[in-house]
PDB file of C-alpha atoms in Angstrom:
ATOM      1  CA  MET M  13     112.590  52.147 118.584  1.00  0.00           C
ATOM      2  CA  ILE M  14     111.822  48.904 120.080  1.00  0.00           C
ATOM      3  CA  LYS M  15     108.181  47.890 120.601  1.00  0.00           C
ATOM      4  CA  THR M  16     107.373  46.493 124.434  1.00  0.00           C
ATOM      5  CA  PRO M  17     105.306  43.611 124.460  1.00  0.00           C
ATOM      6  CA  PRO M  18     102.311  43.688 127.041  1.00  0.00           C
ATOM      7  CA  LEU M  19     103.049  44.302 130.401  1.00  0.00           C
ATOM      8  CA  LEU M  20     101.218  41.832 132.810  1.00  0.00           C
ATOM      9  CA  ASN M  21     101.270  41.920 136.383  1.00  0.00           C
ATOM     10  CA  LYS M  22     102.814  38.805 138.349  1.00  0.00           C
ATOM     11  CA  GLU M  23      99.631  36.586 138.614  1.00  0.00           C
ATOM     12  CA  GLU M  24      98.220  37.088 134.578  1.00  0.00           C
ATOM     13  CA  PHE M  25     102.502  36.800 133.585  1.00  0.00           C
ATOM     14  CA  ARG M  26     102.476  33.190 135.405  1.00  0.00           C
ATOM     15  CA  SER M  27      99.234  32.211 134.205  1.00  0.00           C
ATOM     16  CA  ASN M  28     100.262  32.691 130.632  1.00  0.00           C
ATOM     17  CA  LEU M  29     103.029  30.198 130.985  1.00  0.00           C
ATOM     18  CA  VAL M  30     101.783  26.649 129.975  1.00  0.00           C
ATOM     19  CA  GLY M  31     102.861  23.724 132.359  1.00  0.00           C
ATOM     20  CA  ASP M  32     103.913  23.113 136.147  1.00  0.00           C
ATOM     21  CA  TYR M  33     107.733  23.195 134.642  1.00  0.00           C
ATOM     22  CA  ILE M  34     107.819  26.558 133.445  1.00  0.00           C
ATOM     23  CA  ARG M  35     105.736  27.928 135.988  1.00  0.00           C
ATOM     24  CA  ASP M  36     108.019  26.319 138.973  1.00  0.00           C
ATOM     25  CA  PHE M  37     111.162  27.999 136.866  1.00  0.00           C
ATOM     26  CA  PHE M  38     109.735  31.510 137.270  1.00  0.00           C
ATOM     27  CA  ASP M  39     109.069  30.985 140.743  1.00  0.00           C
ATOM     28  CA  TYR M  40     112.264  29.622 141.425  1.00  0.00           C
ATOM     29  CA  TRP M  41     113.516  33.203 139.576  1.00  0.00           C
ATOM     30  CA  ASP M  42     110.719  35.099 141.822  1.00  0.00           C
ATOM     31  CA  ARG M  43     112.162  33.890 145.036  1.00  0.00           C
ATOM     32  CA  LEU M  44     115.643  34.434 144.233  1.00  0.00           C
ATOM     33  CA  ARG M  45     114.917  38.124 143.784  1.00  0.00           C
ATOM     34  CA  GLY M  46     112.560  38.982 146.583  1.00  0.00           C
ATOM     35  CA  ALA M  47     111.762  42.648 146.484  1.00  0.00           C
ATOM     36  CA  ARG M  48     114.588  43.500 144.013  1.00  0.00           C
ATOM     37  CA  PRO M  49     113.987  43.884 140.162  1.00  0.00           C
ATOM     38  CA  MET M  50     116.307  40.789 139.686  1.00  0.00           C
ATOM     39  CA  PRO M  51     118.517  38.379 141.563  1.00  0.00           C
ATOM     40  CA  THR M  52     122.299  38.430 140.332  1.00  0.00           C
ATOM     41  CA  ARG M  53     124.064  35.476 138.231  1.00  0.00           C
ATOM     42  CA  SER M  54     125.937  34.645 141.318  1.00  0.00           C
ATOM     43  CA  GLU M  55     122.766  33.794 143.231  1.00  0.00           C
ATOM     44  CA  VAL M  56     121.608  31.019 140.471  1.00  0.00           C
ATOM     45  CA  ASP M  57     122.787  27.782 140.981  1.00  0.00           C
ATOM     46  CA  PRO M  58     121.549  25.479 137.824  1.00  0.00           C
ATOM     47  CA  LEU M  59     121.154  22.501 140.714  1.00  0.00           C
ATOM     48  CA  ASP M  60     118.773  24.444 142.324  1.00  0.00           C
ATOM     49  CA  VAL M  61     116.557  25.185 139.006  1.00  0.00           C
ATOM     50  CA  PRO M  62     113.537  22.960 138.745  1.00  0.00           C
ATOM     51  CA  ARG M  63     115.197  19.540 137.585  1.00  0.00           C
ATOM     52  CA  PRO M  64     112.612  19.068 134.659  1.00  0.00           C
ATOM     53  CA  ILE M  65     113.868  22.432 133.484  1.00  0.00           C
ATOM     54  CA  LEU M  66     117.241  21.693 133.322  1.00  0.00           C
ATOM     55  CA  PRO M  67     117.883  20.329 129.758  1.00  0.00           C
ATOM     56  CA  SER M  68     115.951  23.289 128.412  1.00  0.00           C
ATOM     57  CA  LEU M  69     118.140  26.057 130.555  1.00  0.00           C
ATOM     58  CA  TYR M  70     120.216  28.209 128.908  1.00  0.00           C
ATOM     59  CA  ILE M  71     122.057  31.624 129.985  1.00  0.00           C
ATOM     60  CA  LEU M  72     123.025  34.036 127.798  1.00  0.00           C
ATOM     61  CA  ILE M  73     125.681  37.121 128.220  1.00  0.00           C
ATOM     62  CA  ARG M  74     125.834  40.254 126.087  1.00  0.00           C
ATOM     63  CA  ASP M  75     128.815  40.534 124.053  1.00  0.00           C
ATOM     64  CA  GLU M  76     130.979  43.930 123.986  1.00  0.00           C
ATOM     65  CA  ASP M  77     129.634  44.498 120.322  1.00  0.00           C
ATOM     66  CA  GLY M  78     126.141  44.322 121.533  1.00  0.00           C
ATOM     67  CA  GLY M  79     125.336  40.638 120.543  1.00  0.00           C
ATOM     68  CA  PHE M  80     124.555  37.740 122.764  1.00  0.00           C
ATOM     69  CA  ARG M  81     126.339  34.622 123.388  1.00  0.00           C
ATOM     70  CA  PHE M  82     125.846  31.420 125.225  1.00  0.00           C
ATOM     71  CA  ARG M  83     127.418  30.943 128.056  1.00  0.00           C
ATOM     72  CA  LEU M  84     125.750  27.541 129.302  1.00  0.00           C
ATOM     73  CA  VAL M  85     123.306  25.349 127.234  1.00  0.00           C
ATOM     74  CA  GLY M  86     120.949  22.437 128.596  1.00  0.00           C
ATOM     75  CA  THR M  87     121.468  18.956 126.613  1.00  0.00           C
ATOM     76  CA  ARG M  88     117.520  19.481 125.282  1.00  0.00           C
ATOM     77  CA  LEU M  89     118.793  22.620 123.659  1.00  0.00           C
ATOM     78  CA  ALA M  90     121.622  20.708 121.802  1.00  0.00           C
ATOM     79  CA  GLU M  91     119.342  18.119 120.733  1.00  0.00           C
ATOM     80  CA  ILE M  92     116.814  21.055 119.232  1.00  0.00           C
ATOM     81  CA  PHE M  93     119.769  22.934 117.437  1.00  0.00           C
ATOM     82  CA  GLY M  94     121.622  19.687 116.406  1.00  0.00           C
ATOM     83  CA  ARG M  95     124.863  20.428 118.074  1.00  0.00           C
ATOM     84  CA  ASP M  96     126.059  21.980 121.486  1.00  0.00           C
ATOM     85  CA  VAL M  97     125.970  25.574 121.169  1.00  0.00           C
ATOM     86  CA  THR M  98     127.676  26.671 124.549  1.00  0.00           C
ATOM     87  CA  GLY M  99     130.152  29.377 123.505  1.00  0.00           C
ATOM     88  CA  LYS M 100     128.238  30.394 120.282  1.00  0.00           C
ATOM     89  CA  ARG M 101     126.778  33.698 119.327  1.00  0.00           C
ATOM     90  CA  LEU M 102     123.129  33.651 118.780  1.00  0.00           C
ATOM     91  CA  GLU M 103     123.844  34.565 115.065  1.00  0.00           C
ATOM     92  CA  GLU M 104     125.611  31.472 114.537  1.00  0.00           C
ATOM     93  CA  VAL M 105     122.573  29.390 115.738  1.00  0.00           C
ATOM     94  CA  LEU M 106     119.446  30.960 114.857  1.00  0.00           C
ATOM     95  CA  ARG M 107     118.494  32.586 111.320  1.00  0.00           C
ATOM     96  CA  ASP M 108     115.893  34.823 109.648  1.00  0.00           C
ATOM     97  CA  GLY M 109     112.781  35.728 111.952  1.00  0.00           C
ATOM     98  CA  ALA M 110     113.708  33.589 114.816  1.00  0.00           C
ATOM     99  CA  LEU M 111     117.136  35.394 114.958  1.00  0.00           C
ATOM    100  CA  THR M 112     115.168  38.900 114.324  1.00  0.00           C
ATOM    101  CA  ASN M 113     112.713  37.884 117.268  1.00  0.00           C
ATOM    102  CA  ALA M 114     115.366  36.550 119.523  1.00  0.00           C
ATOM    103  CA  LEU M 115     117.192  39.677 119.144  1.00  0.00           C
ATOM    104  CA  ARG M 116     114.355  41.896 119.759  1.00  0.00           C
ATOM    105  CA  SER M 117     113.174  40.116 122.747  1.00  0.00           C
ATOM    106  CA  TYR M 118     116.608  39.802 124.293  1.00  0.00           C
ATOM    107  CA  ASP M 119     117.087  43.789 123.476  1.00  0.00           C
ATOM    108  CA  THR M 120     114.036  44.755 125.138  1.00  0.00           C
ATOM    109  CA  ILE M 121     114.865  42.151 128.352  1.00  0.00           C
ATOM    110  CA  ILE M 122     118.166  43.743 128.977  1.00  0.00           C
ATOM    111  CA  LYS M 123     116.806  47.287 128.622  1.00  0.00           C
ATOM    112  CA  MET M 124     113.924  46.916 130.849  1.00  0.00           C
ATOM    113  CA  GLY M 125     115.343  44.318 133.169  1.00  0.00           C
ATOM    114  CA  LYS M 126     112.010  42.228 132.907  1.00  0.00           C
ATOM    115  CA  PRO M 127     111.148  38.358 132.542  1.00  0.00           C
ATOM    116  CA  SER M 128     109.812  37.530 128.931  1.00  0.00           C
ATOM    117  CA  HIS M 129     107.608  35.051 128.008  1.00  0.00           C
ATOM    118  CA  SER M 130     106.943  34.038 124.180  1.00  0.00           C
ATOM    119  CA  ARG M 131     104.700  31.159 122.960  1.00  0.00           C
ATOM    120  CA  ALA M 132     103.560  29.915 119.506  1.00  0.00           C
ATOM    121  CA  LEU M 133     101.957  26.724 117.961  1.00  0.00           C
ATOM    122  CA  TYR M 134     104.619  25.315 115.563  1.00  0.00           C
ATOM    123  CA  PHE M 135     103.179  23.392 112.435  1.00  0.00           C
ATOM    124  CA  PRO M 136     105.447  20.466 110.902  1.00  0.00           C
ATOM    125  CA  ALA M 137     105.469  20.220 107.086  1.00  0.00           C
ATOM    126  CA  SER M 138     105.150  16.699 107.609  1.00  0.00           C
ATOM    127  CA  GLY M 139     101.773  17.191 108.751  1.00  0.00           C
ATOM    128  CA  GLU M 140     102.350  15.904 112.362  1.00  0.00           C
ATOM    129  CA  ASP M 141     100.593  17.194 115.248  1.00  0.00           C
ATOM    130  CA  PRO M 142     101.681  20.595 116.146  1.00  0.00           C
ATOM    131  CA  PHE M 143     103.813  21.079 119.074  1.00  0.00           C
ATOM    132  CA  LEU M 144     104.014  24.082 121.377  1.00  0.00           C
ATOM    133  CA  TYR M 145     106.873  26.442 121.522  1.00  0.00           C
ATOM    134  CA  GLN M 146     107.817  28.549 124.708  1.00  0.00           C
ATOM    135  CA  ARG M 147     110.500  30.676 125.524  1.00  0.00           C
ATOM    136  CA  LEU M 148     110.881  32.173 129.186  1.00  0.00           C
ATOM    137  CA  THR M 149     113.674  34.316 129.343  1.00  0.00           C
ATOM    138  CA  LEU M 150     114.644  36.067 133.188  1.00  0.00           C
ATOM    139  CA  PRO M 151     117.061  38.900 133.322  1.00  0.00           C
ATOM    140  CA  LEU M 152     119.856  38.394 135.887  1.00  0.00           C
ATOM    141  CA  GLY M 153     121.727  41.228 137.232  1.00  0.00           C
ATOM    142  CA  THR M 154     121.748  44.528 139.389  1.00  0.00           C
ATOM    143  CA  GLN M 155     119.613  47.122 140.234  1.00  0.00           C
ATOM    144  CA  ALA M 156     121.538  49.133 137.515  1.00  0.00           C
ATOM    145  CA  GLN M 157     121.788  46.397 135.135  1.00  0.00           C
ATOM    146  CA  THR M 158     121.139  43.361 133.651  1.00  0.00           C
ATOM    147  CA  THR M 159     124.140  41.314 133.210  1.00  0.00           C
ATOM    148  CA  HIS M 160     122.968  37.617 131.947  1.00  0.00           C
ATOM    149  CA  LEU M 161     119.864  36.456 130.558  1.00  0.00           C
ATOM    150  CA  LEU M 162     118.518  32.859 132.346  1.00  0.00           C
ATOM    151  CA  GLY M 163     115.883  31.107 130.049  1.00  0.00           C
ATOM    152  CA  ALA M 164     114.610  27.754 129.214  1.00  0.00           C
ATOM    153  CA  LEU M 165     113.542  26.900 125.711  1.00  0.00           C
ATOM    154  CA  LEU M 166     110.540  24.371 125.559  1.00  0.00           C
ATOM    155  CA  LEU M 167     109.085  22.409 122.669  1.00  0.00           C
ATOM    156  CA  GLN M 168     105.983  20.691 123.835  1.00  0.00           C
ATOM    157  CA  ARG M 169     103.605  18.292 121.826  1.00  0.00           C
ATOM    158  CA  GLU M 170     100.213  19.211 123.038  1.00  0.00           C
ATOM    159  CA  ASP M 171      99.111  15.382 123.065  1.00  0.00           C
ATOM    160  CA  LEU M 172     102.129  14.862 125.182  1.00  0.00           C
ATOM    161  CA  PRO M 173     102.278  17.882 127.773  1.00  0.00           C
ATOM    162  CA  ASN M 174     105.189  16.707 129.689  1.00  0.00           C
ATOM    163  CA  VAL M 175     107.539  15.466 126.803  1.00  0.00           C
ATOM    164  CA  THR M 176     109.586  17.782 124.900  1.00  0.00           C
ATOM    165  CA  TYR M 177     109.449  17.203 121.233  1.00  0.00           C
ATOM    166  CA  ALA M 178     111.246  18.765 118.183  1.00  0.00           C
ATOM    167  CA  ASP M 179     112.549  17.552 114.476  1.00  0.00           C
ATOM    168  CA  VAL M 180     116.196  19.203 113.722  1.00  0.00           C
ATOM    169  CA  GLU M 181     115.052  18.820 110.213  1.00  0.00           C
ATOM    170  CA  ALA M 182     111.490  20.034 110.548  1.00  0.00           C
ATOM    171  CA  ARG M 183     112.413  23.208 112.560  1.00  0.00           C
ATOM    172  CA  GLU M 184     113.577  24.937 109.099  1.00  0.00           C
ATOM    173  CA  VAL M 185     109.888  23.961 107.650  1.00  0.00           C
ATOM    174  CA  VAL M 186     107.240  24.603 110.072  1.00  0.00           C
ATOM    175  CA  THR M 187     104.475  27.033 109.830  1.00  0.00           C
ATOM    176  CA  ILE M 188     104.250  29.195 113.013  1.00  0.00           C
ATOM    177  CA  SER M 189     100.828  30.423 114.251  1.00  0.00           C
ATOM    178  CA  ASP M 190      99.375  32.051 117.415  1.00  0.00           C
ATOM    179  CA  ARG M 191     102.655  34.018 118.504  1.00  0.00           C
ATOM    180  CA  VAL M 192     101.973  35.585 121.832  1.00  0.00           C
ATOM    181  CA  GLU M 193     104.903  37.625 123.728  1.00  0.00           C
ATOM    182  CA  THR M 194     104.156  39.283 127.129  1.00  0.00           C
ATOM    183  CA  MET M 195     106.601  40.937 129.599  1.00  0.00           C
ATOM    184  CA  LEU M 196     106.288  41.238 133.557  1.00  0.00           C
ATOM    185  CA  ALA M 197     105.144  44.790 134.482  1.00  0.00           C
TER     186      ALA M 197
END
């Protein structure tokens, strides 16, 4: 059984999003959906997504076997993962705890048809200042079925709140602290 993260009303959920860019991204999705549970994939135009989010944007689809595949990946994600992961399965990109957390989260979003936000502090083994990890994943589909996941993955230095940061090598040896995951009610 999948454990559901805390369900928050829209104001509470939005207040957990750290930074204007990610809030603007959520607001864009919320405007598209209107009174419906979620917008359709055809309504999303990446050129209408808030410009600062574009490099961190991704779209996932569900394969016939239940796995997830990247259909669209922003340039910042290619930097974070060390390569372009467009067309790759999630299992080809993530490992261990990161893969387990992502699969659990994405399965829950598909089943519930509700946005999910995850954040944590990552402490590099190098002793550098920690960076904030945020992943906002938004469902796309119909009233009856979630067909795509639209998301943004942001890594931000606390002393540089609007500048993304990631050391591809350091991500293998980080300590994760204060992980919080919430969903929109």
